[in-house]
Amino acid sequence: KIDAIGEQGHWDMVSPKNEEIVCFFEDVKKIGLKAMITELDINVLPNPWNFTGADVSVNFAARPDANPYTEGLPDSVETKHAEKYAEVFSIFLEYQDILDRVTFWGVHDGHSWKNNFPVRGRTDYPLLFDRQYQPKKAFYSIIDLVK
């Protein structure tokens, strides 16, 4: 018996589009199942290779333009990241009748797999807590949705 359909949420700032997330939920709803968002993390780094997917055997050579935030995440980028999380969680709230769970692919940015994929040694900020375990704007953007 199939009870739910999961969507791995290894997303970035431009993909998937919000409409695509809505389509996922609508498709799941049509067939009468629950939905699960798994492994959620939202990458802030550019993707100069136009790479999509999560095949961990794929690696690209390091390029400075692909690792722009080695000295910290600019406030403007952190704000956009928080806005993206808020948009995504707004959609999740719209479909809470079928959304069974959301799981994150890590707790803080320092332990994210995105620091080494698809380029080893990059500095990414995809999660809700920073490298010192402090909540980021993205964390508060989600909390503010349900206040």
PDB file of C-alpha atoms in Angstrom:
ATOM      1  CA  LYS A   1       0.000   0.000   0.000  1.00  0.00           C
ATOM      2  CA  ILE A   2       1.256   3.480  -0.872  1.00  0.00           C
ATOM      3  CA  ASP A   3       0.321   6.100   1.720  1.00  0.00           C
ATOM      4  CA  ALA A   4       2.283   9.135   0.568  1.00  0.00           C
ATOM      5  CA  ILE A   5       4.546  10.587  -2.082  1.00  0.00           C
ATOM      6  CA  GLY A   6       7.741  12.357  -1.086  1.00  0.00           C
ATOM      7  CA  GLU A   7       9.537  15.181  -2.826  1.00  0.00           C
ATOM      8  CA  GLN A   8      13.210  15.698  -2.048  1.00  0.00           C
ATOM      9  CA  GLY A   9      13.627  19.380  -1.344  1.00  0.00           C
ATOM     10  CA  HIS A  10      17.190  20.053  -2.494  1.00  0.00           C
ATOM     11  CA  TRP A  11      16.121  23.375  -3.913  1.00  0.00           C
ATOM     12  CA  ASP A  12      17.730  26.717  -4.662  1.00  0.00           C
ATOM     13  CA  MET A  13      16.654  30.323  -4.868  1.00  0.00           C
ATOM     14  CA  VAL A  14      15.122  29.963  -8.337  1.00  0.00           C
ATOM     15  CA  SER A  15      14.130  26.333  -8.608  1.00  0.00           C
ATOM     16  CA  PRO A  16      11.633  24.939  -8.287  1.00  0.00           C
ATOM     17  CA  LYS A  17       9.286  27.757  -9.103  1.00  0.00           C
ATOM     18  CA  ASN A  18       6.457  28.167  -6.614  1.00  0.00           C
ATOM     19  CA  GLU A  19       3.994  27.086  -9.309  1.00  0.00           C
ATOM     20  CA  GLU A  20       5.852  23.787  -9.650  1.00  0.00           C
ATOM     21  CA  ILE A  21       5.535  23.147  -5.915  1.00  0.00           C
ATOM     22  CA  VAL A  22       1.806  23.864  -6.124  1.00  0.00           C
ATOM     23  CA  CYS A  23       1.527  21.436  -9.077  1.00  0.00           C
ATOM     24  CA  PHE A  24       3.211  18.727  -7.004  1.00  0.00           C
ATOM     25  CA  PHE A  25       0.651  19.151  -4.228  1.00  0.00           C
ATOM     26  CA  GLU A  26      -2.253  19.305  -6.668  1.00  0.00           C
ATOM     27  CA  ASP A  27      -1.102  16.097  -8.359  1.00  0.00           C
ATOM     28  CA  VAL A  28      -0.757  14.310  -5.021  1.00  0.00           C
ATOM     29  CA  LYS A  29      -4.142  15.596  -3.889  1.00  0.00           C
ATOM     30  CA  LYS A  30      -5.809  14.313  -7.088  1.00  0.00           C
ATOM     31  CA  ILE A  31      -4.722  10.762  -6.378  1.00  0.00           C
ATOM     32  CA  GLY A  32      -5.771  10.921  -2.740  1.00  0.00           C
ATOM     33  CA  LEU A  33      -2.412  10.493  -1.052  1.00  0.00           C
ATOM     34  CA  LYS A  34      -0.438  12.404   1.555  1.00  0.00           C
ATOM     35  CA  ALA A  35       2.613  14.439   0.558  1.00  0.00           C
ATOM     36  CA  MET A  36       5.971  14.655   2.290  1.00  0.00           C
ATOM     37  CA  ILE A  37       8.721  17.184   1.697  1.00  0.00           C
ATOM     38  CA  THR A  38      11.995  15.500   2.584  1.00  0.00           C
ATOM     39  CA  GLU A  39      15.609  16.611   2.775  1.00  0.00           C
ATOM     40  CA  LEU A  40      14.699  20.300   2.553  1.00  0.00           C
ATOM     41  CA  ASP A  41      17.542  22.746   2.084  1.00  0.00           C
ATOM     42  CA  ILE A  42      17.566  25.877  -0.069  1.00  0.00           C
ATOM     43  CA  ASN A  43      20.931  26.598  -1.655  1.00  0.00           C
ATOM     44  CA  VAL A  44      21.965  30.267  -1.960  1.00  0.00           C
ATOM     45  CA  LEU A  45      24.976  29.732  -4.218  1.00  0.00           C
ATOM     46  CA  PRO A  46      24.940  30.335  -7.968  1.00  0.00           C
ATOM     47  CA  ASN A  47      24.776  27.415 -10.364  1.00  0.00           C
ATOM     48  CA  PRO A  48      26.998  28.415 -13.294  1.00  0.00           C
ATOM     49  CA  TRP A  49      26.831  24.876 -14.699  1.00  0.00           C
ATOM     50  CA  ASN A  50      23.019  24.787 -14.951  1.00  0.00           C
ATOM     51  CA  PHE A  51      23.261  21.511 -13.056  1.00  0.00           C
ATOM     52  CA  THR A  52      20.073  19.989 -11.704  1.00  0.00           C
ATOM     53  CA  GLY A  53      19.874  16.828  -9.701  1.00  0.00           C
ATOM     54  CA  ALA A  54      21.507  15.262  -6.708  1.00  0.00           C
ATOM     55  CA  ASP A  55      23.829  12.646  -8.172  1.00  0.00           C
ATOM     56  CA  VAL A  56      26.590  12.852  -5.575  1.00  0.00           C
ATOM     57  CA  SER A  57      29.107  11.329  -7.992  1.00  0.00           C
ATOM     58  CA  VAL A  58      28.951  14.553 -10.033  1.00  0.00           C
ATOM     59  CA  ASN A  59      31.538  17.189  -9.160  1.00  0.00           C
ATOM     60  CA  PHE A  60      32.631  20.367 -10.860  1.00  0.00           C
ATOM     61  CA  ALA A  61      35.909  22.242 -10.617  1.00  0.00           C
ATOM     62  CA  ALA A  62      35.988  25.120  -8.162  1.00  0.00           C
ATOM     63  CA  ARG A  63      35.389  28.561  -9.626  1.00  0.00           C
ATOM     64  CA  PRO A  64      35.401  31.857  -7.712  1.00  0.00           C
ATOM     65  CA  ASP A  65      32.057  32.907  -9.219  1.00  0.00           C
ATOM     66  CA  ALA A  66      30.480  29.741  -7.813  1.00  0.00           C
ATOM     67  CA  ASN A  67      31.605  30.435  -4.228  1.00  0.00           C
ATOM     68  CA  PRO A  68      30.988  34.139  -3.605  1.00  0.00           C
ATOM     69  CA  TYR A  69      30.187  34.084   0.144  1.00  0.00           C
ATOM     70  CA  THR A  70      33.301  32.620   1.740  1.00  0.00           C
ATOM     71  CA  GLU A  71      33.505  35.529   4.189  1.00  0.00           C
ATOM     72  CA  GLY A  72      29.868  35.356   5.238  1.00  0.00           C
ATOM     73  CA  LEU A  73      26.395  35.687   3.815  1.00  0.00           C
ATOM     74  CA  PRO A  74      25.479  39.262   2.840  1.00  0.00           C
ATOM     75  CA  ASP A  75      22.400  40.574   4.621  1.00  0.00           C
ATOM     76  CA  SER A  76      20.612  41.120   1.302  1.00  0.00           C
ATOM     77  CA  VAL A  77      21.105  37.467   0.313  1.00  0.00           C
ATOM     78  CA  GLU A  78      20.042  36.240   3.743  1.00  0.00           C
ATOM     79  CA  THR A  79      16.871  38.332   3.410  1.00  0.00           C
ATOM     80  CA  LYS A  80      16.105  36.801  -0.011  1.00  0.00           C
ATOM     81  CA  HIS A  81      16.772  33.341   1.425  1.00  0.00           C
ATOM     82  CA  ALA A  82      14.294  34.020   4.231  1.00  0.00           C
ATOM     83  CA  GLU A  83      11.743  35.258   1.698  1.00  0.00           C
ATOM     84  CA  LYS A  84      12.147  32.043  -0.318  1.00  0.00           C
ATOM     85  CA  TYR A  85      11.597  29.900   2.779  1.00  0.00           C
ATOM     86  CA  ALA A  86       8.520  31.996   3.646  1.00  0.00           C
ATOM     87  CA  GLU A  87       7.111  31.539   0.127  1.00  0.00           C
ATOM     88  CA  VAL A  88       7.668  27.789   0.258  1.00  0.00           C
ATOM     89  CA  PHE A  89       6.164  27.416   3.727  1.00  0.00           C
ATOM     90  CA  SER A  90       3.184  29.545   2.721  1.00  0.00           C
ATOM     91  CA  ILE A  91       2.485  26.942   0.057  1.00  0.00           C
ATOM     92  CA  PHE A  92       2.993  24.171   2.604  1.00  0.00           C
ATOM     93  CA  LEU A  93       0.395  25.810   4.845  1.00  0.00           C
ATOM     94  CA  GLU A  94      -2.074  25.977   1.951  1.00  0.00           C
ATOM     95  CA  TYR A  95      -1.744  22.211   1.567  1.00  0.00           C
ATOM     96  CA  GLN A  96      -1.497  21.254   5.217  1.00  0.00           C
ATOM     97  CA  ASP A  97      -4.492  18.954   4.789  1.00  0.00           C
ATOM     98  CA  ILE A  98      -2.347  16.600   2.703  1.00  0.00           C
ATOM     99  CA  LEU A  99       1.167  17.537   3.849  1.00  0.00           C
ATOM    100  CA  ASP A 100       2.233  14.866   6.297  1.00  0.00           C
ATOM    101  CA  ARG A 101       5.682  16.217   7.166  1.00  0.00           C
ATOM    102  CA  VAL A 102       8.615  18.421   6.253  1.00  0.00           C
ATOM    103  CA  THR A 103      12.112  17.238   7.113  1.00  0.00           C
ATOM    104  CA  PHE A 104      15.295  19.247   6.723  1.00  0.00           C
ATOM    105  CA  TRP A 105      18.567  17.888   5.378  1.00  0.00           C
ATOM    106  CA  GLY A 106      20.638  19.089   8.295  1.00  0.00           C
ATOM    107  CA  VAL A 107      20.502  21.417  11.258  1.00  0.00           C
ATOM    108  CA  HIS A 108      23.088  24.095  10.550  1.00  0.00           C
ATOM    109  CA  ASP A 109      24.969  25.433   7.566  1.00  0.00           C
ATOM    110  CA  GLY A 110      28.358  24.088   8.662  1.00  0.00           C
ATOM    111  CA  HIS A 111      27.163  20.495   8.382  1.00  0.00           C
ATOM    112  CA  SER A 112      25.352  20.864   5.079  1.00  0.00           C
ATOM    113  CA  TRP A 113      26.230  18.494   2.255  1.00  0.00           C
ATOM    114  CA  LYS A 114      25.913  21.513  -0.062  1.00  0.00           C
ATOM    115  CA  ASN A 115      29.322  22.741   1.149  1.00  0.00           C
ATOM    116  CA  ASN A 116      30.835  19.919  -0.913  1.00  0.00           C
ATOM    117  CA  PHE A 117      28.322  19.389  -3.699  1.00  0.00           C
ATOM    118  CA  PRO A 118      28.524  19.863  -6.597  1.00  0.00           C
ATOM    119  CA  VAL A 119      31.855  21.545  -5.808  1.00  0.00           C
ATOM    120  CA  ARG A 120      34.065  20.549  -2.894  1.00  0.00           C
ATOM    121  CA  GLY A 121      34.889  23.265  -0.396  1.00  0.00           C
ATOM    122  CA  ARG A 122      32.196  25.804  -1.173  1.00  0.00           C
ATOM    123  CA  THR A 123      30.572  27.814   1.602  1.00  0.00           C
ATOM    124  CA  ASP A 124      26.802  27.463   1.405  1.00  0.00           C
ATOM    125  CA  TYR A 125      24.031  28.630   3.732  1.00  0.00           C
ATOM    126  CA  PRO A 126      21.010  26.435   2.894  1.00  0.00           C
ATOM    127  CA  LEU A 127      19.563  25.715   6.337  1.00  0.00           C
ATOM    128  CA  LEU A 128      17.696  27.534   9.120  1.00  0.00           C
ATOM    129  CA  PHE A 129      20.626  27.814  11.547  1.00  0.00           C
ATOM    130  CA  ASP A 130      24.069  29.327  10.984  1.00  0.00           C
ATOM    131  CA  ARG A 131      27.414  27.704  11.749  1.00  0.00           C
ATOM    132  CA  GLN A 132      27.158  28.806  15.394  1.00  0.00           C
ATOM    133  CA  TYR A 133      23.726  27.128  15.737  1.00  0.00           C
ATOM    134  CA  GLN A 134      21.985  30.508  15.794  1.00  0.00           C
ATOM    135  CA  PRO A 135      18.617  30.863  14.034  1.00  0.00           C
ATOM    136  CA  LYS A 136      18.776  32.773  10.768  1.00  0.00           C
ATOM    137  CA  LYS A 137      16.195  35.044   9.172  1.00  0.00           C
ATOM    138  CA  ALA A 138      14.829  31.998   7.328  1.00  0.00           C
ATOM    139  CA  PHE A 139      13.954  30.371  10.660  1.00  0.00           C
ATOM    140  CA  TYR A 140      12.056  33.445  11.813  1.00  0.00           C
ATOM    141  CA  SER A 141      10.321  33.835   8.447  1.00  0.00           C
ATOM    142  CA  ILE A 142       8.734  30.418   8.963  1.00  0.00           C
ATOM    143  CA  ILE A 143       7.817  31.077  12.594  1.00  0.00           C
ATOM    144  CA  ASP A 144       6.220  34.398  11.623  1.00  0.00           C
ATOM    145  CA  LEU A 145       3.891  32.609   9.195  1.00  0.00           C
ATOM    146  CA  VAL A 146       2.162  30.733  11.989  1.00  0.00           C
ATOM    147  CA  LYS A 147       2.001  33.470  14.626  1.00  0.00           C
TER     148      LYS A 147
END
